[in-house]
CSV table of C-alpha atoms and ligand atoms in Angstrom, one decimal:
chain,number,residue,atom,x,y,z
K,28,MET,CA,-3.3,-53.9,52.4
K,29,THR,CA,-3.1,-53.5,56.1
K,30,THR,CA,-4.3,-56.3,58.3
K,31,ILE,CA,-6.6,-54.8,61.0
K,32,ASP,CA,-7.8,-57.9,62.8
K,33,GLY,CA,-5.1,-58.9,65.3
K,34,MET,CA,-3.1,-55.7,65.0
K,35,GLY,CA,-2.0,-53.9,68.2
K,36,THR,CA,0.8,-53.0,70.6
K,37,GLY,CA,2.3,-54.8,73.5
K,38,ARG,CA,-0.9,-54.4,75.6
K,39,ALA,CA,-3.6,-53.9,73.0
K,40,ARG,CA,-5.0,-56.3,70.5
K,41,CYS,CA,-7.7,-55.6,67.9
K,42,VAL,CA,-10.6,-57.9,67.2
K,43,LEU,CA,-12.3,-56.6,64.0
K,44,ALA,CA,-16.2,-56.6,64.0
K,45,PRO,CA,-17.9,-57.8,60.8
K,46,ASN,CA,-19.8,-54.6,60.2
K,47,PRO,CA,-18.0,-52.8,57.3
K,48,SER,CA,-19.7,-49.9,55.7
K,49,PRO,CA,-18.7,-46.4,54.3
K,50,MET,CA,-19.2,-45.1,57.9
K,51,THR,CA,-17.4,-47.8,59.8
K,52,LEU,CA,-14.7,-48.5,57.2
K,53,ASP,CA,-13.5,-52.1,57.6
K,54,GLY,CA,-15.7,-52.5,60.7
K,55,THR,CA,-15.5,-51.6,64.3
K,56,ASN,CA,-12.2,-52.2,66.1
K,57,THR,CA,-12.8,-53.9,69.4
K,58,TRP,CA,-9.8,-53.6,71.6
K,59,VAL,CA,-8.6,-56.2,74.2
K,60,LEU,CA,-6.1,-54.8,76.7
K,61,ALA,CA,-4.1,-56.6,79.3
K,62,GLU,CA,-0.8,-56.3,81.0
K,63,PRO,CA,1.6,-59.0,79.8
K,64,GLY,CA,1.2,-62.1,82.1
K,65,ALA,CA,-1.9,-60.7,83.8
K,66,GLU,CA,-5.0,-62.8,84.4
K,67,ARG,CA,-7.5,-60.2,83.7
K,68,ALA,CA,-8.2,-58.1,80.6
K,69,LEU,CA,-10.4,-55.2,79.8
K,70,VAL,CA,-12.3,-54.7,76.5
K,71,ILE,CA,-12.8,-51.3,74.9
K,72,ASP,CA,-15.8,-51.0,72.5
K,73,PRO,CA,-17.3,-54.5,72.3
K,74,GLY,CA,-19.0,-53.3,69.1
K,75,PRO,CA,-22.4,-53.9,67.5
K,76,ALA,CA,-24.9,-56.4,68.9
K,77,ASP,CA,-23.4,-59.2,66.8
K,78,GLU,CA,-23.4,-62.4,68.8
K,79,GLY,CA,-20.7,-64.0,66.7
K,80,HIS,CA,-18.4,-61.1,67.1
K,81,LEU,CA,-19.0,-60.8,70.9
K,82,ARG,CA,-18.3,-64.5,71.3
K,83,ARG,CA,-15.1,-64.1,69.3
K,84,VAL,CA,-13.9,-61.3,71.5
K,85,ALA,CA,-14.7,-63.3,74.6
K,86,GLY,CA,-12.9,-66.3,73.0
K,87,THR,CA,-9.8,-64.2,72.2
K,88,VAL,CA,-9.5,-63.2,75.9
K,89,ALA,CA,-10.2,-66.8,77.1
K,90,GLY,CA,-7.7,-68.2,74.6
K,91,GLY,CA,-5.1,-66.0,76.1
K,92,GLY,CA,-5.7,-67.6,79.4
K,93,ARG,CA,-7.5,-64.5,80.8
K,94,ARG,CA,-10.9,-63.3,81.8
K,95,VAL,CA,-12.6,-60.1,81.2
K,96,ALA,CA,-12.9,-57.8,84.2
K,97,LEU,CA,-14.2,-54.6,82.7
K,98,VAL,CA,-15.6,-53.0,79.6
K,99,LEU,CA,-14.9,-49.4,78.6
K,100,LEU,CA,-16.6,-47.4,75.9
K,101,THR,CA,-15.0,-44.6,73.8
K,102,HIS,CA,-18.5,-43.3,73.1
K,103,GLY,CA,-22.1,-44.4,72.9
K,104,HIS,CA,-22.6,-44.8,69.1
K,105,ALA,CA,-24.2,-48.2,68.3
K,106,ASP,CA,-21.4,-49.6,66.3
K,107,HIS,CA,-19.2,-49.4,69.4
K,108,ALA,CA,-21.6,-49.7,72.3
K,109,GLU,CA,-24.7,-51.6,71.3
K,110,GLY,CA,-23.2,-55.0,72.2
K,111,ALA,CA,-21.7,-53.9,75.5
K,112,ARG,CA,-24.3,-55.2,77.9
K,113,ARG,CA,-24.6,-58.5,76.1
K,114,PHE,CA,-20.8,-58.8,76.0
K,115,ALA,CA,-20.6,-58.1,79.8
K,116,GLU,CA,-23.1,-60.8,80.3
K,117,LEU,CA,-21.4,-63.5,78.3
K,118,SER,CA,-17.9,-62.6,79.4
K,119,GLY,CA,-18.6,-62.1,83.1
K,120,ALA,CA,-17.3,-58.5,83.0
K,121,ALA,CA,-18.3,-56.8,86.2
K,122,ALA,CA,-19.1,-53.4,84.7
K,123,VAL,CA,-19.4,-51.2,81.6
K,124,ARG,CA,-17.9,-47.8,82.1
K,125,ALA,CA,-18.6,-44.8,79.8
K,126,LEU,CA,-18.8,-41.1,80.1
K,127,ASP,CA,-22.5,-41.1,79.3
K,128,PRO,CA,-24.5,-42.7,82.2
K,129,ALA,CA,-27.0,-44.1,79.7
K,130,HIS,CA,-24.4,-46.5,78.4
K,131,ARG,CA,-23.0,-47.7,81.8
K,132,LEU,CA,-23.6,-51.0,83.5
K,133,GLY,CA,-22.9,-50.4,87.2
K,134,ASP,CA,-22.3,-47.1,88.9
K,135,GLU,CA,-18.9,-46.2,87.8
K,136,GLY,CA,-18.3,-43.7,85.0
K,137,LEU,CA,-15.2,-42.3,83.3
K,138,ALA,CA,-13.9,-38.8,83.6
K,139,GLU,CA,-11.1,-36.6,82.4
K,140,GLY,CA,-7.7,-37.4,83.9
K,141,GLU,CA,-9.0,-40.5,85.6
K,142,ALA,CA,-6.6,-43.5,85.8
K,143,VAL,CA,-8.1,-46.9,85.1
K,144,THR,CA,-5.8,-49.7,86.4
K,145,LEU,CA,-6.1,-53.5,86.1
K,146,ASP,CA,-3.4,-55.9,87.2
K,147,GLY,CA,-0.6,-53.5,86.3
K,148,LEU,CA,-2.2,-52.2,83.2
K,149,GLU,CA,-2.7,-48.5,83.3
K,150,LEU,CA,-4.8,-46.2,81.2
K,151,THR,CA,-5.6,-42.5,81.4
K,152,VAL,CA,-8.9,-41.1,80.3
K,153,MET,CA,-9.1,-38.0,78.1
K,154,GLU,CA,-12.4,-36.3,77.3
K,155,THR,CA,-12.3,-35.4,73.6
K,156,PRO,CA,-15.8,-34.2,72.6
K,157,GLY,CA,-16.6,-33.5,69.0
K,158,HIS,CA,-17.2,-36.7,67.1
K,159,SER,CA,-19.9,-37.1,69.8
K,160,ASP,CA,-20.4,-35.1,73.0
K,161,ASP,CA,-19.4,-38.2,75.0
K,162,SER,CA,-16.2,-39.1,73.1
K,163,LEU,CA,-13.2,-40.3,75.1
K,164,CYS,CA,-9.6,-41.3,74.2
K,165,PHE,CA,-7.5,-43.6,76.3
K,166,TRP,CA,-3.7,-43.1,76.8
K,167,ILE,CA,-1.8,-46.3,77.3
K,168,PRO,CA,1.5,-44.9,78.7
K,169,ALA,CA,3.4,-48.2,78.7
K,170,ASP,CA,2.8,-48.6,75.0
K,171,ARG,CA,2.9,-44.9,74.2
K,172,ALA,CA,-0.4,-45.4,72.4
K,173,ILE,CA,-3.5,-43.3,72.2
K,174,LEU,CA,-6.7,-45.2,71.7
K,175,THR,CA,-8.9,-42.7,69.9
K,176,GLY,CA,-12.3,-44.3,69.2
K,177,ASP,CA,-13.9,-42.2,66.4
K,178,THR,CA,-12.1,-39.0,67.2
K,179,VAL,CA,-9.3,-40.1,64.9
K,180,LEU,CA,-9.8,-42.9,62.4
K,181,GLY,CA,-7.2,-45.1,60.6
K,182,TYR,CA,-8.0,-43.4,57.3
K,183,GLY,CA,-10.5,-40.9,55.9
K,184,THR,CA,-12.0,-38.4,58.3
K,185,THR,CA,-14.6,-38.7,61.0
K,186,VAL,CA,-18.1,-37.3,61.2
K,187,VAL,CA,-18.7,-34.4,63.7
K,188,ASP,CA,-21.9,-35.4,65.5
K,189,GLY,CA,-21.1,-33.0,68.4
K,190,LYS,CA,-19.9,-29.4,68.3
K,191,LEU,CA,-17.2,-28.6,65.8
K,192,GLY,CA,-15.6,-26.1,68.2
K,193,ASP,CA,-15.2,-28.9,70.7
K,194,TYR,CA,-13.8,-31.2,68.0
K,195,LEU,CA,-11.2,-28.7,66.9
K,196,ASP,CA,-10.2,-28.1,70.5
K,197,SER,CA,-10.0,-31.9,71.0
K,198,LEU,CA,-7.7,-32.3,68.0
K,199,ASP,CA,-5.4,-29.5,69.1
K,200,ARG,CA,-5.3,-31.0,72.6
K,201,LEU,CA,-4.4,-34.5,71.2
K,202,ARG,CA,-1.8,-32.9,69.0
K,203,ASP,CA,-0.2,-31.1,71.9
K,204,PHE,CA,-0.5,-34.2,74.1
K,205,ALA,CA,1.0,-36.5,71.4
K,206,GLY,CA,4.0,-34.2,71.2
K,207,THR,CA,4.5,-33.8,74.9
K,208,ALA,CA,4.0,-37.4,75.8
K,209,GLY,CA,5.9,-38.8,72.9
K,210,ALA,CA,3.0,-40.9,71.5
K,211,ALA,CA,4.2,-43.5,69.1
K,212,THR,CA,0.9,-45.0,67.9
K,213,ILE,CA,-2.8,-44.2,67.5
K,214,LEU,CA,-5.2,-47.1,67.9
K,215,PRO,CA,-8.4,-45.9,66.1
K,216,GLY,CA,-12.0,-47.1,66.4
K,217,HIS,CA,-12.0,-48.0,62.7
K,218,GLY,CA,-9.2,-48.7,60.2
K,219,PRO,CA,-5.5,-49.5,60.7
K,220,LYS,CA,-3.3,-48.2,63.5
K,221,LEU,CA,-1.3,-45.1,62.8
K,222,ASP,CA,2.4,-45.0,63.7
K,223,ASP,CA,2.8,-41.3,63.1
K,224,PRO,CA,0.4,-39.7,65.6
K,225,ILE,CA,1.6,-36.1,65.1
K,226,GLY,CA,1.5,-36.4,61.3
K,227,ALA,CA,-2.0,-37.9,61.5
K,228,LEU,CA,-3.3,-35.2,63.8
K,229,ASP,CA,-1.7,-32.4,61.7
K,230,HIS,CA,-3.4,-33.9,58.7
K,231,TYR,CA,-6.8,-34.0,60.5
K,232,ILE,CA,-6.4,-30.4,61.7
K,233,GLY,CA,-5.3,-29.2,58.3
K,234,HIS,CA,-8.2,-31.0,56.7
K,235,ARG,CA,-10.7,-29.4,59.0
K,236,ARG,CA,-9.4,-25.9,58.4
K,237,GLU,CA,-9.5,-26.5,54.7
K,238,ARG,CA,-13.1,-27.7,54.8
K,239,LEU,CA,-14.1,-24.7,56.9
K,240,ALA,CA,-12.6,-22.4,54.4
K,241,GLN,CA,-14.5,-24.2,51.6
K,242,VAL,CA,-17.8,-24.1,53.5
K,243,GLU,CA,-17.3,-20.4,54.1
K,244,ALA,CA,-16.6,-19.9,50.4
K,245,ALA,CA,-19.6,-21.9,49.4
K,246,VAL,CA,-21.9,-19.8,51.6
K,247,ARG,CA,-20.4,-16.6,50.2
K,248,ALA,CA,-21.1,-18.0,46.7
K,249,GLY,CA,-24.8,-18.4,47.5
K,250,ALA,CA,-25.2,-21.9,49.1
K,251,GLY,CA,-28.1,-21.5,51.5
K,252,THR,CA,-28.5,-24.9,53.1
K,253,ALA,CA,-26.2,-27.7,54.4
K,254,ARG,CA,-27.2,-29.8,51.4
K,255,GLU,CA,-26.3,-27.1,48.9
K,256,VAL,CA,-22.9,-26.7,50.6
K,257,VAL,CA,-22.3,-30.5,50.4
K,258,GLU,CA,-23.2,-30.4,46.7
K,259,ARG,CA,-20.5,-27.8,46.1
K,260,VAL,CA,-17.8,-28.8,48.5
K,261,TYR,CA,-18.0,-32.6,48.8
K,262,THR,CA,-17.7,-33.4,45.1
K,263,ASP,CA,-14.6,-35.6,45.9
K,264,VAL,CA,-16.6,-37.7,48.4
K,265,ASP,CA,-18.6,-40.8,47.8
K,266,ARG,CA,-22.3,-39.9,47.5
K,267,ALA,CA,-23.2,-42.6,50.0
K,268,LEU,CA,-21.5,-40.4,52.6
K,269,TRP,CA,-23.3,-37.2,51.7
K,270,PRO,CA,-26.0,-37.6,54.4
K,271,ALA,CA,-23.2,-37.8,56.9
K,272,ALA,CA,-21.4,-34.9,55.2
K,273,GLU,CA,-24.6,-32.8,55.8
K,274,TRP,CA,-24.2,-33.3,59.5
K,275,SER,CA,-20.6,-32.2,59.3
K,276,VAL,CA,-21.5,-29.2,57.2
K,277,GLN,CA,-24.3,-28.2,59.6
K,278,ALA,CA,-21.8,-28.3,62.4
K,279,GLN,CA,-19.4,-26.2,60.4
K,280,LEU,CA,-22.2,-23.7,59.5
K,281,ASP,CA,-23.1,-23.4,63.2
K,282,TYR,CA,-19.4,-22.9,64.1
K,283,LEU,CA,-18.9,-20.2,61.5
K,284,THR,CA,-22.1,-18.5,62.6
K,285,ASP,CA,-21.1,-18.6,66.3
K,286,LYS,CA,-17.7,-17.2,65.4
K,287,GLY,CA,-19.5,-14.4,63.4
K,288,VAL,CA,-17.7,-15.4,60.2
K,289,ILE,CA,-20.9,-15.9,58.2
C,376,LIG,ZN1,-19.0,-43.0,66.5
């Protein structure tokens, strides 16, 4: 059993939100990041609007003798972003920065290749659409860690709520980046950290290709709707996840149609 709450790297520490479910695994990972010895921290994905959790995150930062300067979001889904404004209010953070303007507090966004720096801490923003259109990853070069939000999870596979073609491109890009940059760790939005980034990304990419082949085969065998495809292909998946699987299948059907495969 991996301990998720409190896990991390030299600069990142996880505070696990109490919102476990089939979709959120053990709960949402809220990440506190700071340069060693620095007075200010930033928080990525404050999590759901759970007052107790938000206070615990603020307390974790204060307990380390720091204050929160900034909040960043990996994407706008409620289990990551819903508590962001309230967290900024109670922690005194000056801004919430996200790709999607709807989730920002203040004028500053986040964009591909941008560097976010705070008291010696440095992050690089990577746009990785697919799980959602607004999904970002953050590269922490000093820890050789990629913080992936829901683009890559600690176990299981993520839902594609954006475009599958985008998601496949994002995975390929992360795989290339992990190899080139020598990434040592993935810090996911749910589940335990992964200490073999390339292995994890290869597994994700392989899984997606396999599912696509299964969906294509199901359509050729007569499945007419996303639901019918799920019933044939997702027999190994908990039924509680079938509604989410339908989203994934629809994205796969759209992708295969766009590509002229079906
Ligand atoms: Zn999400």
